[in-house]
Short mmCIF file of N, CA and C in Angstrom, two decimals:
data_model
loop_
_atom_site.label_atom_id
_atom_site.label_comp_id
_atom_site.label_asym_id
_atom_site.label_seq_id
_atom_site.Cartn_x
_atom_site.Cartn_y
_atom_site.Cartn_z
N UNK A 932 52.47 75.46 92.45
CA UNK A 932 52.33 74.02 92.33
C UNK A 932 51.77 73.46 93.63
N UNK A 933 50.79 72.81 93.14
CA UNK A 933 50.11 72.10 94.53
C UNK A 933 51.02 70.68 94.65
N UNK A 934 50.47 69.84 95.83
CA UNK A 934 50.57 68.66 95.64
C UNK A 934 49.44 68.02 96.00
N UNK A 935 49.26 66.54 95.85
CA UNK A 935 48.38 65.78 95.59
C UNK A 935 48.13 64.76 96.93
N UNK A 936 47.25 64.13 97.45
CA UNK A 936 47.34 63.29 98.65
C UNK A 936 47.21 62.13 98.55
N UNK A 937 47.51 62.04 97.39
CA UNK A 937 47.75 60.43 96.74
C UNK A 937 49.26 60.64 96.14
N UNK A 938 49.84 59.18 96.09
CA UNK A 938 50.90 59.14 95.72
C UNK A 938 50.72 58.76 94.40
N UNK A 939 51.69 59.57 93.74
CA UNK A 939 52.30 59.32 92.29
C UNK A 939 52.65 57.96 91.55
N UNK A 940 53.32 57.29 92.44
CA UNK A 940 53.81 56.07 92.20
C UNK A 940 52.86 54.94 93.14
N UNK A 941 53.20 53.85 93.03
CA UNK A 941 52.91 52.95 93.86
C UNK A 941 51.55 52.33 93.55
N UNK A 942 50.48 52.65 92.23
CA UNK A 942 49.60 51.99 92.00
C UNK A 942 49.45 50.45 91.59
N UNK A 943 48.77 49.80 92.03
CA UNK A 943 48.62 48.35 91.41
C UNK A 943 47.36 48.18 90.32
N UNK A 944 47.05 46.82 89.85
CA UNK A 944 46.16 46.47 89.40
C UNK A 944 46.52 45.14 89.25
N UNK A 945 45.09 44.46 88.65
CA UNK A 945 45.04 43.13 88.57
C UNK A 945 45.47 42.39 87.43
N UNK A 946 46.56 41.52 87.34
CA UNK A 946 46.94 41.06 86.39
C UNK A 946 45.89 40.79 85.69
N UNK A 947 44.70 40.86 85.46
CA UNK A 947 43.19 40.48 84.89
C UNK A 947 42.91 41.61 84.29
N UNK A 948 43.44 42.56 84.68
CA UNK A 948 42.88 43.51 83.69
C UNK A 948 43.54 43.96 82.50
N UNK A 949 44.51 43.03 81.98
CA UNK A 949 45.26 43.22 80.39
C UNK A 949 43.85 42.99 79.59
N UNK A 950 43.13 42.29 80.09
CA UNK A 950 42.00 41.80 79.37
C UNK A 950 41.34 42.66 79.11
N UNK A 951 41.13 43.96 79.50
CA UNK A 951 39.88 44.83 79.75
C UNK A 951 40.14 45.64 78.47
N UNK A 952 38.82 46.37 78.17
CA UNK A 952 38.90 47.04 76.89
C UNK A 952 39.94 47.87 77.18
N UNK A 953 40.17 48.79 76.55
CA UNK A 953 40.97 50.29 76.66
C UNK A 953 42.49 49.59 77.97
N UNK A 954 42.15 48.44 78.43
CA UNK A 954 42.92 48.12 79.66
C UNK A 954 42.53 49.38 80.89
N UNK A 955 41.26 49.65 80.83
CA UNK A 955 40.56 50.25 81.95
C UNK A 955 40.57 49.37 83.06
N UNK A 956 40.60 49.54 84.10
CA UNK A 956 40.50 48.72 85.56
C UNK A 956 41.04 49.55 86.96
N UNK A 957 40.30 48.84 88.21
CA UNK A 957 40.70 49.62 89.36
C UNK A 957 41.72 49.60 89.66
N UNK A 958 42.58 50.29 89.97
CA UNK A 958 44.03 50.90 90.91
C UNK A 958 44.34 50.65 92.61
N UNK A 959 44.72 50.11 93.17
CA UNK A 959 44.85 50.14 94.21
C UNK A 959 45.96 50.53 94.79
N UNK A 960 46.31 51.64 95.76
CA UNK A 960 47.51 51.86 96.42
C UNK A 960 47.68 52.08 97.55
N UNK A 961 48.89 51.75 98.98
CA UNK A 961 48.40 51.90 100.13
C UNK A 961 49.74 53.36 100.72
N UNK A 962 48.56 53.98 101.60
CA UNK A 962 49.49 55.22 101.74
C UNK A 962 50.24 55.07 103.27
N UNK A 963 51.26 55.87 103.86
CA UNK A 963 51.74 55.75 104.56
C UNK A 963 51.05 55.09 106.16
N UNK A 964 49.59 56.06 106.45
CA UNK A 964 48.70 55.73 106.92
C UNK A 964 48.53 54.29 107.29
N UNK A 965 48.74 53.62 106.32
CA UNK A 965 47.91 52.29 106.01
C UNK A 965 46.48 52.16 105.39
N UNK A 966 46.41 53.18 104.76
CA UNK A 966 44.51 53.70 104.17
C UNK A 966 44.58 52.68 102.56
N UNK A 967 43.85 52.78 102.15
CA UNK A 967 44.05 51.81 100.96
C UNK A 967 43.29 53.04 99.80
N UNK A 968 43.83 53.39 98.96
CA UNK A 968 43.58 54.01 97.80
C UNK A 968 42.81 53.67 96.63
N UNK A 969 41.79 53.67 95.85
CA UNK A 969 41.36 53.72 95.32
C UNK A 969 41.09 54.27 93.98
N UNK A 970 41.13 54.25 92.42
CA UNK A 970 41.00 54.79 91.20
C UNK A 970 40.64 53.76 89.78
N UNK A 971 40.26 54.58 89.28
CA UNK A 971 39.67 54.01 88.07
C UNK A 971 40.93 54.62 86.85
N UNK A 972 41.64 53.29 86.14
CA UNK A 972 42.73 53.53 85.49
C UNK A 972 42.68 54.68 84.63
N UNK A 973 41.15 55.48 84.14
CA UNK A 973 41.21 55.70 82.99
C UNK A 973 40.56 57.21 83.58
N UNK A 974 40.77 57.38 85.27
CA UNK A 974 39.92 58.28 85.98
C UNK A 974 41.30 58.69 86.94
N UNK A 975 42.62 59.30 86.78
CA UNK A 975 43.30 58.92 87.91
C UNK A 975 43.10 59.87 88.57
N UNK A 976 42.88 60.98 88.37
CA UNK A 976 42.81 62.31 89.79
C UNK A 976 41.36 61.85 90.76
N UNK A 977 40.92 60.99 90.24
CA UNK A 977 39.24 60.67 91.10
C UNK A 977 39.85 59.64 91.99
N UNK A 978 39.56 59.88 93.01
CA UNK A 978 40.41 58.81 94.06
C UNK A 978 39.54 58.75 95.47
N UNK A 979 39.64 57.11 95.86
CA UNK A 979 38.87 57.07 96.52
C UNK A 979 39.43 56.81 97.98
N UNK A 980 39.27 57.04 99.26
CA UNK A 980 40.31 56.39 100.05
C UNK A 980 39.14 55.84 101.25
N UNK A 981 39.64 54.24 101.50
CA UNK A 981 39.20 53.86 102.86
C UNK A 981 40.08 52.76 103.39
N UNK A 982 39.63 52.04 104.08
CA UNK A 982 40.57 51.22 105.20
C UNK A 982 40.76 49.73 104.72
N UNK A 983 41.55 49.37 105.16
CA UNK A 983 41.83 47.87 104.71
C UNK A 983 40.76 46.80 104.92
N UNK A 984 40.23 47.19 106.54
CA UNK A 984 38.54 46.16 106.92
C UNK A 984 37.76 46.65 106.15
N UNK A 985 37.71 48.09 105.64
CA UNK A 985 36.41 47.98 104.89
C UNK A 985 36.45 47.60 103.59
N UNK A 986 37.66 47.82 103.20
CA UNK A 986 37.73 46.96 101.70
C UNK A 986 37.28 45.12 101.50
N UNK A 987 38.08 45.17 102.99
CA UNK A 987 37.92 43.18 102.60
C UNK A 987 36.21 43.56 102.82
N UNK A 988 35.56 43.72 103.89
CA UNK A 988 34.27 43.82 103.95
C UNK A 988 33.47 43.66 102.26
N UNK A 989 34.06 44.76 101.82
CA UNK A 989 33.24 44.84 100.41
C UNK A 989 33.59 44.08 100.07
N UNK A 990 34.77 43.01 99.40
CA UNK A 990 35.08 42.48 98.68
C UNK A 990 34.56 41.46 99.08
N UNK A 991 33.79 41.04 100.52
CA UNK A 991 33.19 40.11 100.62
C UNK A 991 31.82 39.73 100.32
N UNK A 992 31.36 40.92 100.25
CA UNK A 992 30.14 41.64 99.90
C UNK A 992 29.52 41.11 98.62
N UNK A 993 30.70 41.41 97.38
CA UNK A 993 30.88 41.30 96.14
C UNK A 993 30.67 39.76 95.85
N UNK A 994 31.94 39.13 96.65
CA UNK A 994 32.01 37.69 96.47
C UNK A 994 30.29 37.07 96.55
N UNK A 995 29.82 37.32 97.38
CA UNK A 995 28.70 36.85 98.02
C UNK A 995 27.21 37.12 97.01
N UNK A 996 27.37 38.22 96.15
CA UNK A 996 26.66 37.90 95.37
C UNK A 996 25.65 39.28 96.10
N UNK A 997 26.02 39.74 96.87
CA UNK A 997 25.23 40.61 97.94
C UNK A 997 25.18 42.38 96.78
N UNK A 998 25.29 42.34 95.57
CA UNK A 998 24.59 43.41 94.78
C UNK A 998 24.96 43.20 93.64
N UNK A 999 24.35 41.93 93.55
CA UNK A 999 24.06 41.73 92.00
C UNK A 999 22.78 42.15 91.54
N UNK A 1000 21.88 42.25 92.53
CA UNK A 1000 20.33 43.30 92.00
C UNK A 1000 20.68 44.14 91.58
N UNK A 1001 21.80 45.25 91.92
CA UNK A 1001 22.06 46.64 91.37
C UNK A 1001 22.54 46.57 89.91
N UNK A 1002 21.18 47.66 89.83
CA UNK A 1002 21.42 47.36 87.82
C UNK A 1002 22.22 48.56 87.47
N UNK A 1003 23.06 48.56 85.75
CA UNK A 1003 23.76 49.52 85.59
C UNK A 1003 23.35 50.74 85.15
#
């Protein structure tokens, strides 16, 4: 038995995403570190990990309208 470098417990999501089809949506969890975790509800062993500045960074990113050119 291995173990995993994400924790088991402790995921969040956005009360916004009851809405979502399948109730698919991102995961967020923070590890001892202070690193901020990353997953896609419907993806959980795929995990992403970076830092708390770089998250707000992106999320400011997002707000801003700064890749809405990127098509799907």
């Amino acid at each position: 038995m291995t173990s995993t470098p994400w924790p088991a417990e402790g995921w969040r999501k956005s009360s916004y995403s009851a809405d979502a089809p399948d109730n698919a949506c991102v995961e967020l969890a923070r590890t001892p570190d202070a690193s901020i975790l990353l997953r896609e509800s419907d993806e959980p062993h795929t995990v992403i990990a970076t830092t708390p500045a770089t998250l707000r960074a992106f999320a400011r990113a997002v707000k801003a309208g700064r890749f809405d050119h990127v098509s799907r």
